[in-house]
mmCIF file of N, CA and C in Angstrom:
data_model
loop_
_atom_site.group_PDB
_atom_site.id
_atom_site.type_symbol
_atom_site.label_atom_id
_atom_site.label_comp_id
_atom_site.label_asym_id
_atom_site.label_seq_id
_atom_site.Cartn_x
_atom_site.Cartn_y
_atom_site.Cartn_z
ATOM 1 N N GLY B 6 13.314 -48.598 31.500
ATOM 2 C CA GLY B 6 12.311 -49.354 31.215
ATOM 3 C C GLY B 6 10.997 -49.578 31.911
ATOM 4 N N SER B 7 10.612 -50.891 31.730
ATOM 5 C CA SER B 7 9.385 -51.285 32.345
ATOM 6 C C SER B 7 8.649 -50.032 33.649
ATOM 7 N N SER B 8 9.858 -50.466 33.896
ATOM 8 C CA SER B 8 9.909 -49.640 35.967
ATOM 9 C C SER B 8 9.438 -48.545 35.771
ATOM 10 N N ALA B 9 10.284 -47.528 34.579
ATOM 11 C CA ALA B 9 10.298 -46.119 34.773
ATOM 12 C C ALA B 9 8.567 -46.060 34.352
ATOM 13 N N TRP B 10 8.229 -46.805 33.537
ATOM 14 C CA TRP B 10 6.425 -46.644 33.258
ATOM 15 C C TRP B 10 5.487 -46.751 34.013
ATOM 16 N N PHE B 11 6.156 -48.234 34.981
ATOM 17 C CA PHE B 11 5.497 -47.901 35.709
ATOM 18 C C PHE B 11 4.562 -47.247 36.959
ATOM 19 N N VAL B 12 5.914 -46.293 37.294
ATOM 20 C CA VAL B 12 6.277 -45.557 38.318
ATOM 21 C C VAL B 12 5.476 -44.274 37.799
ATOM 22 N N PHE B 13 5.837 -43.902 36.848
ATOM 23 C CA PHE B 13 5.117 -42.949 35.758
ATOM 24 C C PHE B 13 4.130 -42.884 35.671
ATOM 25 N N LEU B 14 3.073 -43.946 35.578
ATOM 26 C CA LEU B 14 1.542 -44.424 35.653
ATOM 27 C C LEU B 14 1.382 -44.013 37.332
ATOM 28 N N LEU B 15 1.865 -44.961 37.924
ATOM 29 C CA LEU B 15 1.416 -45.044 39.298
ATOM 30 C C LEU B 15 1.598 -43.625 39.379
ATOM 31 N N VAL B 16 2.847 -42.347 39.688
ATOM 32 C CA VAL B 16 2.864 -41.544 40.250
ATOM 33 C C VAL B 16 1.552 -40.279 39.208
ATOM 34 N N THR B 17 1.800 -40.721 38.065
ATOM 35 C CA THR B 17 0.783 -39.207 37.291
ATOM 36 C C THR B 17 -0.791 -39.956 37.455
ATOM 37 N N THR B 18 -0.966 -41.052 37.917
ATOM 38 C CA THR B 18 -2.441 -41.267 38.188
ATOM 39 C C THR B 18 -2.559 -40.523 39.851
ATOM 40 N N LYS B 19 -1.807 -40.878 40.611
ATOM 41 C CA LYS B 19 -1.979 -40.002 41.850
ATOM 42 C C LYS B 19 -1.996 -38.871 42.202
ATOM 43 N N MET B 20 -1.332 -37.733 40.805
ATOM 44 C CA MET B 20 -1.922 -36.735 41.356
ATOM 45 C C MET B 20 -2.597 -36.145 40.590
ATOM 46 N N THR B 21 -3.335 -37.019 39.624
ATOM 47 C CA THR B 21 -4.225 -36.680 38.742
ATOM 48 C C THR B 21 -5.456 -36.729 40.487
ATOM 49 N N ASP B 22 -5.656 -36.878 40.814
ATOM 50 C CA ASP B 22 -6.670 -37.417 42.096
ATOM 51 C C ASP B 22 -6.538 -36.394 43.306
ATOM 52 N N THR B 23 -4.970 -36.334 43.416
ATOM 53 C CA THR B 23 -4.570 -35.507 44.561
ATOM 54 C C THR B 23 -4.843 -34.403 44.090
ATOM 55 N N ALA B 24 -4.445 -33.784 42.778
ATOM 56 C CA ALA B 24 -4.561 -32.447 42.269
ATOM 57 C C ALA B 24 -6.124 -32.421 41.772
ATOM 58 N N ALA B 25 -6.963 -33.200 42.050
ATOM 59 C CA ALA B 25 -8.628 -33.206 41.135
ATOM 60 C C ALA B 25 -9.468 -32.357 43.011
ATOM 61 N N TYR B 26 -9.188 -33.335 43.811
ATOM 62 C CA TYR B 26 -9.353 -33.386 45.599
ATOM 63 C C TYR B 26 -8.860 -32.237 45.263
ATOM 64 N N SER B 27 -7.261 -31.270 45.851
ATOM 65 C CA SER B 27 -7.297 -30.005 46.396
ATOM 66 C C SER B 27 -8.240 -29.347 45.573
ATOM 67 N N ALA B 28 -7.965 -29.231 44.556
ATOM 68 C CA ALA B 28 -8.890 -28.355 43.533
ATOM 69 C C ALA B 28 -10.015 -27.933 43.618
ATOM 70 N N GLY B 29 -10.501 -28.891 43.905
ATOM 71 C CA GLY B 29 -12.202 -28.930 44.210
ATOM 72 C C GLY B 29 -12.551 -28.510 45.904
ATOM 73 N N LYS B 30 -11.968 -28.881 46.465
ATOM 74 C CA LYS B 30 -12.210 -28.390 48.100
ATOM 75 C C LYS B 30 -11.678 -27.184 48.053
ATOM 76 N N LEU B 31 -10.571 -26.223 47.450
ATOM 77 C CA LEU B 31 -10.373 -25.269 47.667
ATOM 78 C C LEU B 31 -10.706 -24.446 46.809
ATOM 79 N N CYS B 32 -11.141 -24.732 45.655
ATOM 80 C CA CYS B 32 -11.882 -23.569 44.957
ATOM 81 C C CYS B 32 -13.223 -24.000 43.969
ATOM 82 N N GLY B 33 -14.358 -26.139 43.804
ATOM 83 C CA GLY B 33 -15.135 -25.889 44.196
ATOM 84 C C GLY B 33 -16.462 -25.690 43.910
ATOM 85 N N ASN B 34 -16.889 -24.634 42.867
ATOM 86 C CA ASN B 34 -18.289 -23.896 43.370
ATOM 87 C C ASN B 34 -18.812 -24.643 42.458
ATOM 88 N N HIS B 35 -18.602 -25.316 41.037
ATOM 89 C CA HIS B 35 -19.750 -25.749 39.962
ATOM 90 C C HIS B 35 -19.438 -27.406 40.249
ATOM 91 N N LEU B 36 -20.859 -27.811 40.448
ATOM 92 C CA LEU B 36 -20.872 -28.897 39.785
ATOM 93 C C LEU B 36 -20.256 -29.637 38.530
ATOM 94 N N LEU B 37 -19.807 -31.019 38.624
ATOM 95 C CA LEU B 37 -20.301 -31.464 37.320
ATOM 96 C C LEU B 37 -21.191 -32.707 37.465
ATOM 97 N N ALA B 38 -21.589 -33.155 38.170
ATOM 98 C CA ALA B 38 -22.621 -34.724 37.369
ATOM 99 C C ALA B 38 -23.141 -34.477 38.758
ATOM 100 N N PRO B 39 -24.300 -34.085 39.197
ATOM 101 C CA PRO B 39 -24.685 -34.241 40.234
ATOM 102 C C PRO B 39 -25.121 -34.871 40.891
ATOM 103 N N THR B 40 -26.236 -36.161 40.062
ATOM 104 C CA THR B 40 -26.774 -37.095 39.762
ATOM 105 C C THR B 40 -25.803 -38.417 40.048
ATOM 106 N N LEU B 41 -24.466 -38.129 39.489
ATOM 107 C CA LEU B 41 -23.936 -38.847 38.675
ATOM 108 C C LEU B 41 -22.773 -39.048 40.130
ATOM 109 N N SER B 42 -22.376 -38.347 41.043
ATOM 110 C CA SER B 42 -21.727 -37.959 41.875
ATOM 111 C C SER B 42 -21.360 -36.468 42.235
ATOM 112 N N PRO B 43 -22.639 -36.367 43.707
ATOM 113 C CA PRO B 43 -22.300 -35.498 43.752
ATOM 114 C C PRO B 43 -21.525 -33.816 44.529
ATOM 115 N N LYS B 44 -20.810 -34.609 44.686
ATOM 116 C CA LYS B 44 -19.261 -34.381 45.439
ATOM 117 C C LYS B 44 -18.760 -33.626 44.012
ATOM 118 N N LYS B 45 -18.234 -34.546 43.042
ATOM 119 C CA LYS B 45 -16.953 -33.686 41.969
ATOM 120 C C LYS B 45 -17.816 -32.035 40.979
ATOM 121 N N THR B 46 -15.871 -31.175 40.906
ATOM 122 C CA THR B 46 -17.049 -30.006 40.598
ATOM 123 C C THR B 46 -16.607 -30.323 39.108
ATOM 124 N N ILE B 47 -16.540 -28.811 38.386
ATOM 125 C CA ILE B 47 -15.929 -28.835 37.015
ATOM 126 C C ILE B 47 -14.414 -28.121 37.767
ATOM 127 N N GLU B 48 -14.430 -27.267 39.368
ATOM 128 C CA GLU B 48 -12.983 -27.186 39.419
ATOM 129 C C GLU B 48 -11.329 -27.865 39.906
ATOM 130 N N GLY B 49 -12.471 -28.901 40.317
ATOM 131 C CA GLY B 49 -11.557 -30.203 40.097
ATOM 132 C C GLY B 49 -11.092 -30.769 38.891
ATOM 133 N N ALA B 50 -12.110 -30.952 38.098
ATOM 134 C CA ALA B 50 -12.114 -31.901 36.965
ATOM 135 C C ALA B 50 -10.399 -31.178 36.467
ATOM 136 N N ILE B 51 -10.538 -29.557 35.953
ATOM 137 C CA ILE B 51 -9.613 -29.354 35.836
ATOM 138 C C ILE B 51 -8.173 -29.365 36.285
ATOM 139 N N GLY B 52 -8.698 -29.123 37.930
ATOM 140 C CA GLY B 52 -6.976 -29.314 38.517
ATOM 141 C C GLY B 52 -6.511 -31.493 38.609
ATOM 142 N N GLY B 53 -7.356 -31.885 38.177
ATOM 143 C CA GLY B 53 -6.996 -33.389 38.201
ATOM 144 C C GLY B 53 -6.035 -33.188 36.270
ATOM 145 N N LEU B 54 -7.067 -32.340 35.745
ATOM 146 C CA LEU B 54 -6.230 -32.570 33.976
ATOM 147 C C LEU B 54 -4.669 -31.962 34.523
ATOM 148 N N LEU B 55 -4.528 -30.494 35.214
ATOM 149 C CA LEU B 55 -3.731 -29.520 35.674
ATOM 150 C C LEU B 55 -2.628 -30.554 35.691
ATOM 151 N N GLY B 56 -3.288 -30.983 37.356
ATOM 152 C CA GLY B 56 -1.693 -32.126 38.038
ATOM 153 C C GLY B 56 -1.389 -33.372 37.190
ATOM 154 N N SER B 57 -2.116 -34.039 36.265
ATOM 155 C CA SER B 57 -1.628 -34.938 35.075
ATOM 156 C C SER B 57 -0.348 -34.186 34.028
ATOM 157 N N VAL B 58 -1.029 -33.143 34.182
ATOM 158 C CA VAL B 58 -0.204 -33.237 32.703
ATOM 159 C C VAL B 58 0.961 -32.614 33.021
ATOM 160 N N GLY B 59 0.937 -32.085 34.694
ATOM 161 C CA GLY B 59 2.444 -31.762 35.224
ATOM 162 C C GLY B 59 3.661 -32.577 36.027
ATOM 163 N N ALA B 60 2.881 -33.644 36.467
ATOM 164 C CA ALA B 60 3.352 -35.188 36.507
ATOM 165 C C ALA B 60 4.001 -35.366 35.492
ATOM 166 N N SER B 61 3.313 -36.047 34.792
ATOM 167 C CA SER B 61 3.561 -36.297 33.362
ATOM 168 C C SER B 61 5.047 -35.362 32.662
ATOM 169 N N PHE B 62 4.839 -34.347 32.415
ATOM 170 C CA PHE B 62 5.614 -32.779 31.975
ATOM 171 C C PHE B 62 6.911 -33.018 33.342
ATOM 172 N N GLY B 63 6.763 -32.704 34.594
ATOM 173 C CA GLY B 63 7.641 -33.569 35.392
ATOM 174 C C GLY B 63 8.861 -34.971 35.214
ATOM 175 N N PHE B 64 8.090 -36.102 34.982
ATOM 176 C CA PHE B 64 8.516 -36.602 34.362
ATOM 177 C C PHE B 64 9.574 -36.822 33.031
ATOM 178 N N TYR B 65 9.242 -36.307 32.130
ATOM 179 C CA TYR B 65 9.980 -35.620 31.209
ATOM 180 C C TYR B 65 10.779 -34.777 31.277
ATOM 181 N N ALA B 66 10.892 -33.703 32.545
ATOM 182 C CA ALA B 66 12.673 -33.301 32.040
ATOM 183 C C ALA B 66 12.680 -33.668 33.262
ATOM 184 N N LEU B 67 12.765 -34.616 34.524
ATOM 185 C CA LEU B 67 13.316 -35.054 35.547
ATOM 186 C C LEU B 67 14.444 -36.284 35.041
ATOM 187 N N PHE B 68 14.008 -36.837 33.893
ATOM 188 C CA PHE B 68 14.917 -38.068 32.913
ATOM 189 C C PHE B 68 15.844 -37.149 31.892
ATOM 190 N N ASN B 69 15.085 -35.899 31.295
ATOM 191 C CA ASN B 69 15.815 -35.271 30.276
ATOM 192 C C ASN B 69 17.146 -35.060 31.077
ATOM 193 N N ALA B 70 17.192 -34.088 32.308
ATOM 194 C CA ALA B 70 17.700 -33.776 33.064
ATOM 195 C C ALA B 70 18.575 -34.496 33.157
ATOM 196 N N ALA B 71 18.691 -35.467 33.995
ATOM 197 C CA ALA B 71 19.121 -36.491 34.658
ATOM 198 C C ALA B 71 20.345 -37.723 33.110
ATOM 199 N N GLY B 72 19.671 -36.917 32.330
ATOM 200 C CA GLY B 72 20.710 -37.951 30.918
ATOM 201 C C GLY B 72 19.772 -39.527 30.461
ATOM 202 N N TYR B 73 18.836 -39.269 30.379
ATOM 203 C CA TYR B 73 18.362 -40.209 30.306
ATOM 204 C C TYR B 73 17.147 -40.821 29.640
ATOM 205 N N PRO B 74 17.110 -39.338 28.098
ATOM 206 C CA PRO B 74 15.924 -38.942 27.907
ATOM 207 C C PRO B 74 15.281 -40.333 27.503
ATOM 208 N N GLU B 75 15.973 -41.737 26.591
ATOM 209 C CA GLU B 75 15.456 -42.961 26.218
ATOM 210 C C GLU B 75 14.415 -43.813 27.172
ATOM 211 N N THR B 76 15.184 -43.482 28.845
ATOM 212 C CA THR B 76 14.372 -43.927 29.469
ATOM 213 C C THR B 76 12.629 -44.288 29.271
ATOM 214 N N LEU B 77 11.511 -42.989 28.827
ATOM 215 C CA LEU B 77 10.298 -43.494 28.115
ATOM 216 C C LEU B 77 10.178 -43.024 27.474
ATOM 217 N N GLY B 78 11.279 -42.066 26.564
ATOM 218 C CA GLY B 78 11.264 -42.526 25.283
ATOM 219 C C GLY B 78 10.099 -41.140 24.568
ATOM 220 N N LEU B 79 9.764 -40.399 25.387
ATOM 221 C CA LEU B 79 8.633 -39.570 25.112
ATOM 222 C C LEU B 79 9.416 -37.983 24.317
ATOM 223 N N SER B 80 8.708 -37.575 23.634
ATOM 224 C CA SER B 80 9.099 -35.835 23.723
ATOM 225 C C SER B 80 8.673 -35.417 24.401
ATOM 226 N N CYS B 81 8.461 -33.849 24.363
ATOM 227 C CA CYS B 81 8.023 -33.169 25.409
ATOM 228 C C CYS B 81 6.822 -33.016 25.176
ATOM 229 N N SER B 82 5.458 -33.141 23.840
ATOM 230 C CA SER B 82 4.612 -32.393 23.255
ATOM 231 C C SER B 82 4.063 -34.190 23.199
ATOM 232 N N GLU B 83 4.284 -35.205 23.538
ATOM 233 C CA GLU B 83 4.450 -36.426 23.394
ATOM 234 C C GLU B 83 3.789 -36.163 24.830
ATOM 235 N N ALA B 84 4.775 -36.689 26.021
ATOM 236 C CA ALA B 84 4.375 -36.063 27.622
ATOM 237 C C ALA B 84 3.328 -35.234 27.506
ATOM 238 N N LEU B 85 3.246 -34.473 27.224
ATOM 239 C CA LEU B 85 2.169 -33.464 27.687
ATOM 240 C C LEU B 85 0.183 -33.561 27.154
ATOM 241 N N ILE B 86 1.050 -35.308 25.903
ATOM 242 C CA ILE B 86 -0.497 -35.078 25.627
ATOM 243 C C ILE B 86 -0.576 -36.640 26.441
ATOM 244 N N LEU B 87 0.257 -37.053 26.337
ATOM 245 C CA LEU B 87 0.162 -38.321 27.647
ATOM 246 C C LEU B 87 -0.592 -37.946 28.548
ATOM 247 N N GLY B 88 0.095 -36.989 29.585
ATOM 248 C CA GLY B 88 -0.314 -36.515 30.565
ATOM 249 C C GLY B 88 -2.308 -35.758 30.267
ATOM 250 N N ALA B 89 -2.351 -35.245 29.060
ATOM 251 C CA ALA B 89 -3.589 -34.835 29.278
ATOM 252 C C ALA B 89 -4.273 -36.248 29.145
ATOM 253 N N CYS B 90 -4.271 -37.312 28.595
ATOM 254 C CA CYS B 90 -5.150 -38.339 28.273
ATOM 255 C C CYS B 90 -5.818 -39.028 29.485
ATOM 256 N N ILE B 91 -4.262 -39.342 30.545
ATOM 257 C CA ILE B 91 -3.871 -40.117 30.631
ATOM 258 C C ILE B 91 -5.239 -38.847 32.186
ATOM 259 N N GLY B 92 -5.044 -37.640 32.231
ATOM 260 C CA GLY B 92 -5.867 -36.840 33.299
ATOM 261 C C GLY B 92 -7.485 -36.887 33.091
#
């Protein structure tokens, strides 16, 4: 239901931020937009996108493995696309 969607959005957004920060700190060498945000890197942006897609797919897999695929009502491809859009 709606609480599952709320948790999905909350966790997916948090994973985007966490993965972007981690990737940027670990291997960020190429600045994304130095005048707008001096510390954001291309590597961080890619990490954030991967984190978001991973979290979205994780929710899809978790609900399907638990036998509740209708909770979010997403197919695998929809979960991946939604994760990319959120990221």
